[in-house]
Short mmCIF file of C-alpha atoms and ligand atoms in Angstrom, two decimals:
data_model
loop_
_atom_site.label_atom_id
_atom_site.label_comp_id
_atom_site.label_asym_id
_atom_site.label_seq_id
_atom_site.Cartn_x
_atom_site.Cartn_y
_atom_site.Cartn_z
CA MET Y 22 3.57 135.66 55.12
CA ARG Y 23 6.96 133.55 54.03
CA PHE Y 24 10.54 134.65 54.23
CA ASN Y 25 10.87 136.23 50.63
CA THR Y 26 7.34 137.71 51.02
CA ARG Y 27 8.27 139.62 53.93
CA LEU Y 28 11.74 140.81 52.67
CA LEU Y 29 9.78 142.90 50.14
CA GLN Y 30 7.05 144.43 52.80
CA GLY Y 31 9.75 146.96 54.32
CA THR Y 32 8.02 150.37 54.93
CA ASN Y 33 9.43 153.66 54.85
CA PRO Y 34 7.92 155.20 57.87
CA PHE Y 35 8.84 158.72 56.48
CA ASP Y 36 7.80 158.87 52.94
CA THR Y 37 4.79 160.49 51.56
CA THR Y 38 5.93 159.69 47.80
CA GLY Y 39 5.32 156.01 47.68
CA ALA Y 40 8.82 155.26 46.83
CA THR Y 41 9.23 151.39 47.10
CA LEU Y 42 12.96 151.94 48.81
CA PRO Y 43 13.57 154.45 51.52
CA ALA Y 44 15.20 157.85 50.16
CA VAL Y 45 18.73 158.40 51.11
CA TYR Y 46 19.16 161.22 53.72
CA GLN Y 47 22.62 161.94 53.50
CA THR Y 48 22.90 164.90 55.83
CA SER Y 49 24.73 165.07 58.89
CA ALA Y 50 21.89 167.76 60.81
CA PHE Y 51 18.17 168.41 60.80
CA ALA Y 52 17.06 171.81 61.15
CA HIS Y 53 14.07 173.00 62.98
CA GLU Y 54 11.60 175.73 63.12
CA SER Y 55 12.58 177.08 66.48
CA ALA Y 56 14.62 176.57 69.44
CA GLU Y 57 11.76 175.29 71.27
CA GLN Y 58 11.20 172.70 68.79
CA LEU Y 59 14.87 171.47 68.85
CA GLU Y 60 14.83 171.23 72.60
CA LYS Y 61 11.57 168.84 72.37
CA VAL Y 62 13.51 166.60 69.61
CA PHE Y 63 16.49 166.50 72.06
CA ALA Y 64 14.22 165.36 74.82
CA GLY Y 65 12.62 162.94 73.11
CA LYS Y 66 9.25 164.88 73.83
CA ALA Y 67 8.50 165.24 69.79
CA PRO Y 68 9.34 162.99 67.07
CA GLY Y 69 11.89 164.12 64.51
CA PHE Y 70 15.36 164.00 63.78
CA ALA Y 71 18.51 166.07 64.93
CA TYR Y 72 21.85 164.67 64.16
CA THR Y 73 22.73 161.58 62.04
CA ARG Y 74 25.07 160.19 64.75
CA ILE Y 75 21.98 159.67 66.84
CA SER Y 76 19.14 158.99 64.42
CA ASN Y 77 18.31 159.08 60.67
CA PRO Y 78 15.24 158.21 58.33
CA THR Y 79 17.11 155.86 56.25
CA VAL Y 80 18.94 154.46 59.14
CA MET Y 81 15.87 154.08 60.91
CA ALA Y 82 14.43 152.25 57.70
CA PHE Y 83 17.21 149.60 57.46
CA GLU Y 84 17.10 149.18 61.18
CA LYS Y 85 13.32 148.42 61.20
CA ARG Y 86 13.58 145.72 58.20
CA ILE Y 87 16.05 144.07 60.23
CA ALA Y 88 14.28 143.98 63.26
CA THR Y 89 11.00 142.99 61.87
CA LEU Y 90 12.62 140.32 60.02
CA GLU Y 91 14.65 138.73 62.90
CA GLY Y 92 11.77 139.03 65.19
CA GLY Y 93 13.36 141.68 67.65
CA VAL Y 94 11.79 144.60 69.46
CA ASP Y 95 14.28 147.16 67.84
CA ALA Y 96 17.64 146.84 66.07
CA VAL Y 97 20.54 149.57 66.14
CA ALA Y 98 22.75 149.64 62.97
CA CYS Y 99 26.61 150.22 63.21
CA ALA Y 100 29.23 151.53 61.01
CA SER Y 101 30.66 147.93 60.72
CA GLY Y 102 30.42 144.35 62.05
CA MET Y 103 33.02 144.99 64.56
CA ALA Y 104 31.45 148.18 65.99
CA ALA Y 105 28.11 146.38 66.40
CA VAL Y 106 30.06 143.08 68.04
CA SER Y 107 31.70 145.65 70.32
CA MET Y 108 28.56 147.66 71.24
CA ALA Y 109 26.41 144.63 71.56
CA LEU Y 110 28.97 143.05 74.11
CA LEU Y 111 29.81 146.36 76.04
CA ASN Y 112 26.22 147.56 76.53
CA ILE Y 113 25.95 144.59 79.08
CA LEU Y 114 29.22 144.60 80.63
CA GLU Y 115 31.50 146.51 83.29
CA SER Y 116 35.33 146.24 84.33
CA GLY Y 117 35.33 142.89 86.39
CA ASP Y 118 32.85 141.07 84.53
CA GLU Y 119 33.30 137.82 82.28
CA ILE Y 120 32.10 136.67 79.06
CA ILE Y 121 32.05 132.88 77.93
CA SER Y 122 32.94 132.70 74.50
CA SER Y 123 33.31 129.88 72.00
CA SER Y 124 37.06 129.83 70.54
CA ALA Y 125 35.60 129.58 67.05
CA LEU Y 126 35.46 132.90 66.00
CA PHE Y 127 36.31 135.67 63.45
CA GLY Y 128 39.77 136.76 63.60
CA GLY Y 129 38.42 140.27 64.45
CA THR Y 130 36.25 139.36 67.34
CA LEU Y 131 39.19 137.29 68.73
CA ASP Y 132 41.03 140.34 68.69
CA LEU Y 133 38.72 142.45 70.33
CA LEU Y 134 37.90 140.29 73.22
CA ALA Y 135 41.84 140.48 73.74
CA ASP Y 136 41.42 144.34 73.70
CA PHE Y 137 38.55 144.03 76.38
CA GLU Y 138 41.12 142.54 78.91
CA ARG Y 139 42.79 145.95 79.25
CA PHE Y 140 39.61 147.30 80.31
CA GLY Y 141 39.08 144.69 83.01
CA ILE Y 142 36.74 142.55 80.88
CA LYS Y 143 37.96 138.87 80.61
CA THR Y 144 36.91 135.87 78.46
CA ARG Y 145 36.95 132.53 79.06
CA PHE Y 146 36.91 130.36 75.92
CA VAL Y 147 35.49 127.03 75.63
CA LYS Y 148 36.41 124.64 72.42
CA ASN Y 149 32.82 123.52 71.90
CA MET Y 150 29.88 125.58 72.56
CA THR Y 151 28.18 122.52 74.59
CA ALA Y 152 26.62 122.74 77.80
CA ALA Y 153 28.92 120.53 79.42
CA GLU Y 154 31.90 122.56 78.31
CA ILE Y 155 30.21 126.09 79.17
CA ALA Y 156 28.71 125.29 82.51
CA PRO Y 157 32.00 124.82 84.50
CA GLN Y 158 33.33 128.39 83.48
CA ILE Y 159 30.14 130.02 84.73
CA ASN Y 160 30.50 132.06 87.94
CA GLY Y 161 29.38 135.11 89.66
CA CYS Y 162 31.00 137.24 87.12
CA THR Y 163 29.61 135.95 83.98
CA LYS Y 164 27.40 138.46 82.51
CA VAL Y 165 27.49 137.20 78.49
CA ILE Y 166 27.73 133.96 76.64
CA PHE Y 167 28.70 134.83 73.17
CA ALA Y 168 29.37 132.42 69.92
CA GLU Y 169 29.05 132.56 66.27
CA LEU Y 170 25.98 130.39 64.77
CA PHE Y 171 28.35 129.15 62.40
CA GLY Y 172 31.75 129.59 63.55
CA ASN Y 173 33.90 131.70 60.70
CA PRO Y 174 36.00 129.71 59.84
CA ARG Y 175 35.74 126.55 61.84
CA LEU Y 176 32.21 125.87 60.88
CA ASP Y 177 31.09 124.56 64.00
CA VAL Y 178 27.23 124.94 64.56
CA VAL Y 179 25.93 126.00 67.94
CA ASP Y 180 23.13 124.11 69.19
CA LEU Y 181 20.87 127.09 70.43
CA ALA Y 182 18.17 124.93 72.46
CA GLU Y 183 21.09 123.29 74.42
CA VAL Y 184 23.17 126.41 74.94
CA SER Y 185 20.03 129.21 75.60
CA THR Y 186 18.70 126.57 78.01
CA LEU Y 187 22.11 126.59 80.16
CA ALA Y 188 22.03 130.43 79.84
CA LYS Y 189 18.21 130.92 80.99
CA GLN Y 190 18.94 128.42 84.00
CA HIS Y 191 21.93 130.84 85.13
CA LYS Y 192 20.15 134.34 84.17
CA ILE Y 193 22.66 134.92 81.12
CA PRO Y 194 21.97 136.70 78.19
CA LEU Y 195 23.13 134.73 75.07
CA VAL Y 196 24.26 137.09 72.22
CA ILE Y 197 24.75 135.39 68.94
CA ASP Y 198 26.71 136.69 65.99
CA SER Y 199 24.53 135.21 63.11
CA THR Y 200 26.56 136.90 60.20
CA THR Y 201 27.30 133.56 58.39
CA ALA Y 202 23.83 132.03 58.84
CA THR Y 203 21.77 135.06 58.28
CA ALA Y 204 18.02 135.29 58.91
CA ALA Y 205 17.06 133.06 55.60
CA LEU Y 206 18.58 130.32 57.50
CA ILE Y 207 17.62 130.50 61.03
CA LEU Y 208 16.15 133.29 63.26
CA PRO Y 209 18.08 132.73 66.52
CA LEU Y 210 16.02 134.85 68.87
CA ALA Y 211 12.94 132.11 67.88
CA HIS Y 212 15.66 129.68 69.17
CA GLY Y 213 16.29 131.31 72.54
CA ALA Y 214 19.04 133.88 71.78
CA ASP Y 215 18.52 137.24 73.69
CA ILE Y 216 20.47 139.52 71.33
CA VAL Y 217 21.55 138.58 67.59
CA VAL Y 218 24.43 140.64 65.85
CA HIS Y 219 25.12 140.44 61.98
CA SER Y 220 28.12 141.98 60.03
CA SER Y 221 25.66 143.39 57.48
CA SER Y 222 28.43 144.03 55.24
CA LYS Y 223 28.37 140.46 54.57
CA TYR Y 224 25.21 138.66 53.17
CA ILE Y 225 22.88 141.20 54.09
CA ASN Y 226 24.26 143.54 51.92
CA GLY Y 227 25.25 140.93 49.54
CA SER Y 228 27.39 142.77 46.94
CA GLY Y 229 30.22 143.79 49.15
CA ASP Y 230 29.67 147.59 48.60
CA ALA Y 231 29.29 148.73 52.25
CA LEU Y 232 30.64 148.06 55.51
CA SER Y 233 28.10 147.98 58.33
CA GLY Y 234 26.72 146.07 61.29
CA ILE Y 235 23.45 145.73 63.23
CA ILE Y 236 22.50 144.43 66.72
CA VAL Y 237 18.99 142.99 67.38
CA ASP Y 238 17.51 143.12 70.65
CA GLY Y 239 14.76 140.23 71.44
CA GLY Y 240 13.39 142.34 74.32
CA LYS Y 241 12.52 138.86 76.17
CA PHE Y 242 15.53 138.99 78.57
CA ALA Y 243 14.68 139.42 81.91
CA TRP Y 244 17.57 142.02 83.26
CA ASP Y 245 18.22 142.19 86.78
CA PHE Y 246 19.12 145.53 87.25
CA GLU Y 247 21.32 145.41 90.29
CA ARG Y 248 23.18 142.41 88.76
CA PHE Y 249 23.59 144.24 85.21
CA SER Y 250 24.00 147.86 86.57
CA ALA Y 251 25.43 148.84 83.36
CA LEU Y 252 21.73 149.02 82.00
CA ALA Y 253 20.69 150.65 85.47
CA GLY Y 254 18.47 153.61 84.89
CA TYR Y 255 16.74 151.99 81.77
CA GLN Y 256 14.49 149.83 84.05
CA LYS Y 257 11.34 151.78 82.95
CA MET Y 258 12.07 151.14 79.37
CA GLY Y 259 10.83 147.44 79.97
CA LYS Y 260 11.53 145.22 77.19
CA PHE Y 261 13.43 148.11 75.40
CA ALA Y 262 15.85 148.39 78.27
CA TYR Y 263 18.69 147.09 76.50
CA THR Y 264 18.22 149.13 73.33
CA ALA Y 265 17.06 152.03 75.10
CA ARG Y 266 20.71 152.19 77.02
CA LEU Y 267 22.49 151.35 73.62
CA ARG Y 268 20.68 154.22 71.95
CA GLY Y 269 20.80 156.65 74.91
CA ASP Y 270 24.20 156.29 75.98
CA LEU Y 271 26.73 153.84 74.90
CA TRP Y 272 26.11 153.58 71.12
CA ARG Y 273 25.91 157.39 70.62
CA ASN Y 274 28.52 158.35 72.89
CA PHE Y 275 31.01 155.84 71.21
CA GLY Y 276 29.70 157.16 67.69
CA PRO Y 277 29.88 154.08 65.61
CA CYS Y 278 26.87 155.45 63.52
CA ILE Y 279 25.87 154.02 59.91
CA ALA Y 280 26.34 156.12 56.76
CA PRO Y 281 22.75 156.67 55.44
CA GLN Y 282 23.91 155.67 51.85
CA ASN Y 283 25.23 152.25 53.27
CA ALA Y 284 21.96 151.85 55.30
CA TYR Y 285 20.25 152.40 51.62
CA LEU Y 286 22.29 150.00 50.05
CA ASN Y 287 21.93 147.45 52.92
CA CYS Y 288 17.83 147.78 52.32
CA LEU Y 289 18.47 147.25 48.63
CA GLY Y 290 20.66 144.23 49.26
CA LEU Y 291 18.26 142.64 52.09
CA GLU Y 292 15.45 142.35 49.34
CA THR Y 293 17.27 139.46 47.64
CA LEU Y 294 18.60 137.86 50.70
CA GLY Y 295 16.41 134.87 50.58
CA LEU Y 296 17.31 134.28 46.73
CA ARG Y 297 20.80 134.58 47.25
CA MET Y 298 21.12 132.26 50.27
CA GLU Y 299 19.29 129.91 48.23
CA ARG Y 300 21.63 129.89 45.54
CA LEU Y 301 24.91 130.44 47.68
CA CYS Y 302 23.86 127.54 49.70
CA ALA Y 303 23.21 125.17 46.90
CA ASN Y 304 26.39 126.04 45.16
CA ALA Y 305 28.37 125.78 48.41
CA LEU Y 306 27.09 121.92 49.06
CA ALA Y 307 27.84 121.12 45.42
CA LEU Y 308 31.23 122.19 45.56
CA ALA Y 309 31.91 120.82 48.91
CA GLU Y 310 30.79 117.55 47.60
CA PHE Y 311 32.88 117.85 44.48
CA LEU Y 312 35.95 118.82 46.81
CA GLU Y 313 35.28 115.94 49.08
CA THR Y 314 36.00 113.48 46.23
CA GLN Y 315 39.44 115.00 45.40
CA SER Y 316 42.29 112.76 46.87
CA GLU Y 317 44.63 115.82 46.50
CA LEU Y 318 42.84 117.54 49.24
CA ALA Y 319 43.79 116.84 53.08
CA GLY Y 320 40.14 117.43 54.28
CA VAL Y 321 36.76 119.58 53.35
CA SER Y 322 34.60 121.37 56.02
CA TYR Y 323 31.09 122.19 55.35
CA PRO Y 324 28.55 121.96 57.85
CA GLY Y 325 25.82 120.82 55.40
CA LEU Y 326 27.95 117.77 54.10
CA ALA Y 327 26.52 114.30 55.37
CA SER Y 328 30.08 113.67 56.64
CA SER Y 329 30.07 116.69 58.54
CA PRO Y 330 29.52 116.29 62.53
CA TYR Y 331 27.25 119.33 62.42
CA LYS Y 332 24.83 118.01 59.83
CA GLY Y 333 22.41 116.61 62.34
CA PHE Y 334 22.38 120.21 63.71
CA VAL Y 335 22.02 121.68 60.52
CA ASP Y 336 19.12 119.48 59.50
CA SER Y 337 17.25 119.89 63.15
CA GLN Y 338 17.79 123.50 63.61
CA MET Y 339 18.33 125.49 60.27
CA GLU Y 340 14.92 126.38 58.78
CA LYS Y 341 15.58 124.47 55.35
CA GLY Y 342 18.35 122.39 56.44
CA GLN Y 343 21.05 124.64 54.70
CA GLY Y 344 24.50 124.98 55.73
CA GLY Y 345 25.39 128.33 54.82
CA ALA Y 346 27.83 129.33 51.77
CA ILE Y 347 31.40 128.91 53.43
CA LEU Y 348 33.51 125.95 53.11
CA THR Y 349 36.91 125.44 53.84
CA LEU Y 350 39.48 123.01 52.39
CA ARG Y 351 42.90 121.76 53.57
CA ALA Y 352 45.66 121.39 50.86
CA GLY Y 353 48.34 119.57 52.91
CA SER Y 354 50.60 122.32 53.23
CA LYS Y 355 50.76 126.06 53.28
CA GLU Y 356 52.91 126.10 49.80
CA ARG Y 357 50.27 123.92 48.39
CA ALA Y 358 47.40 126.06 49.46
CA PHE Y 359 49.00 128.90 48.08
CA ARG Y 360 49.44 127.21 44.74
CA LEU Y 361 45.83 126.07 44.96
CA VAL Y 362 44.52 129.86 45.40
CA ASN Y 363 47.05 131.24 42.55
CA ALA Y 364 45.65 128.69 40.25
CA LEU Y 365 42.23 129.56 40.57
CA LYS Y 366 40.73 131.95 37.98
CA ILE Y 367 37.18 132.73 38.77
CA PRO Y 368 37.27 133.45 42.80
CA LYS Y 369 38.68 136.58 43.79
CA ILE Y 370 41.63 136.51 46.35
CA ALA Y 371 40.01 138.89 49.12
CA THR Y 372 39.22 139.13 52.63
CA ASN Y 373 35.34 139.21 52.67
CA ILE Y 374 32.42 136.95 52.50
CA GLY Y 375 28.69 137.07 51.87
CA ASP Y 376 29.52 138.65 48.24
CA VAL Y 377 27.94 137.45 45.31
CA ARG Y 378 31.44 136.43 43.88
CA THR Y 379 33.35 133.59 44.88
CA LEU Y 380 35.98 134.64 47.49
CA VAL Y 381 38.93 132.76 48.86
CA ILE Y 382 41.60 133.48 51.41
CA HIS Y 383 44.14 131.64 53.33
CA PRO Y 384 43.10 132.73 56.80
CA ALA Y 385 46.23 131.86 58.77
CA SER Y 386 48.57 134.16 56.84
CA THR Y 387 45.63 137.33 56.84
CA ILE Y 388 42.82 137.39 59.30
CA TYR Y 389 44.77 135.19 62.14
CA LEU Y 390 47.97 137.30 61.57
CA HIS Y 391 47.78 138.35 65.28
CA SER Y 392 46.80 134.95 66.71
CA SER Y 393 49.09 132.68 68.62
CA GLU Y 394 49.19 129.01 67.22
CA GLU Y 395 46.91 128.01 70.04
CA LYS Y 396 44.36 130.50 69.51
CA LYS Y 397 44.63 129.57 65.75
CA SER Y 398 43.97 125.84 66.24
CA ASP Y 399 41.17 126.45 68.58
CA ALA Y 400 39.53 128.67 65.96
CA GLY Y 401 39.86 125.99 63.53
CA VAL Y 402 42.56 127.50 61.23
CA TYR Y 403 45.23 125.66 60.08
CA ASP Y 404 48.32 126.56 57.97
CA ASP Y 405 47.10 124.34 54.91
CA MET Y 406 43.58 125.78 54.92
CA ILE Y 407 41.62 127.79 52.62
CA ARG Y 408 38.39 129.61 53.26
CA VAL Y 409 35.87 129.76 50.42
CA SER Y 410 32.88 132.32 50.31
CA VAL Y 411 30.92 130.26 47.67
CA GLY Y 412 29.20 132.95 45.28
CA ILE Y 413 26.17 132.64 42.80
CA GLU Y 414 28.35 131.80 39.96
CA ASP Y 415 27.31 128.71 37.65
CA ILE Y 416 28.05 125.76 39.84
CA GLU Y 417 29.80 124.25 36.68
CA ASP Y 418 32.24 126.81 36.34
CA LEU Y 419 33.15 126.80 39.93
CA ILE Y 420 33.60 123.14 39.77
CA GLU Y 421 35.69 123.09 36.54
CA ASP Y 422 37.66 126.01 37.89
CA PHE Y 423 38.79 124.34 41.48
CA GLY Y 424 39.27 121.23 39.56
CA GLN Y 425 41.80 122.51 37.28
CA ALA Y 426 43.46 124.21 40.03
CA ILE Y 427 43.40 121.18 42.20
CA GLU Y 428 44.88 119.19 39.04
CA SER Y 429 47.85 121.66 38.70
CA MET Y 430 49.01 121.00 42.23
CA LYS Y 431 49.44 117.60 41.35
CA GLY Y 432 53.02 116.23 41.06
CA GLU Y 433 54.65 119.45 42.26
C1 LIG U 13 33.32 139.68 59.11
C2 LIG U 13 32.68 139.55 60.26
C3 LIG U 13 32.62 140.26 61.39
C4 LIG U 13 33.08 141.59 61.33
O1 LIG U 13 32.47 142.39 60.64
P1 LIG U 13 32.96 143.97 59.72
O2 LIG U 13 31.78 144.25 58.98
O3 LIG U 13 34.23 143.32 59.03
O4 LIG U 13 33.36 144.65 60.96
C5 LIG U 13 32.09 139.83 62.78
N1 LIG U 13 31.65 138.81 62.86
C6 LIG U 13 31.71 137.69 61.99
C7 LIG U 13 31.26 136.19 61.96
C8 LIG U 13 32.16 138.04 60.54
O5 LIG U 13 32.24 137.25 59.65
#
């Protein structure tokens, strides 16, 4: 089956009614017949649910759908994308360990990696996710290589074949945040990634109505349990070792579970992921091509543009050669950027991506408020830059609206 067909094949393992979508088990606890029965459920000796922080049928339906779609052995849903990134990394790491990461990251993740420093976990940043830049940073403490597939908002593209080959040579797991690409454009596990994370608040949800994140385990990484001692004790779980430790230990104890209602909303959104991404990517390319013709602008960045240095990777690596639905433009100064944003009539000025509505933001004054000038420029964030998360509106309307907003900047 192909992608759009597969999106509609999600089963409801706990349903007997034939409902096409999972029921919302909006409950904290699950009662059992006897103390003995609850003891068995707690010990994992009987199937069943005890408490929604640990497992819930609606959440499980969402997790199974994503695991199947991404080609992983299991998936663990979280309360937000940030919770998913935190848990995905911390499940591997201990004090003294090091991460090698792209510097082109979402602002929240940059802040998180700075938080990790206080727990003795250091990140070595590389400007470009190439083997040549990563290799010299690898040492005995390196336990994770991390990047966003399309950096948000630098919009660089990771060459998974090259980076995963290097990671494998050094027996280091490769964790990919695929939020901005989605399973509709690429399945990172099939291209050599070991763990995939998403902020499912974005394209998976699709309508901007629920925060959540998800971690997918490819189940193929050969953990050396002496070196990755955080996972020691889960050796007997074989290919499920990473997820078993997450579920049985770190994720359960930190408590970042997703609300059942939000898991349901994601199951609903997921069904149209393929359809939405097709439209969103087509709109983004058309808008980027239009913006590129505007001499009032100081630059337009979109990986699917023929002029993009990443167009080659988009063509060779992405399923249908699509470059995602985010583009950035540079207006020449912060003042001009603000003027342009304020002159737009259709897009909402909001800090989100992956909505069906077009959203615009000035990242430097918002998402990167806490970042140093160096961190900002390494992340591809400039004072005159606007990020556009393109929506499903009629493209003619978007082009007219950006056209009139650019026109209004002239001569001022
Ligand atoms: C939004 C985003 C996150 C954080 O997700 P939340 O759901 O907002 O917590 C992480 N990574 C990327 C690439 C994002 O765009």
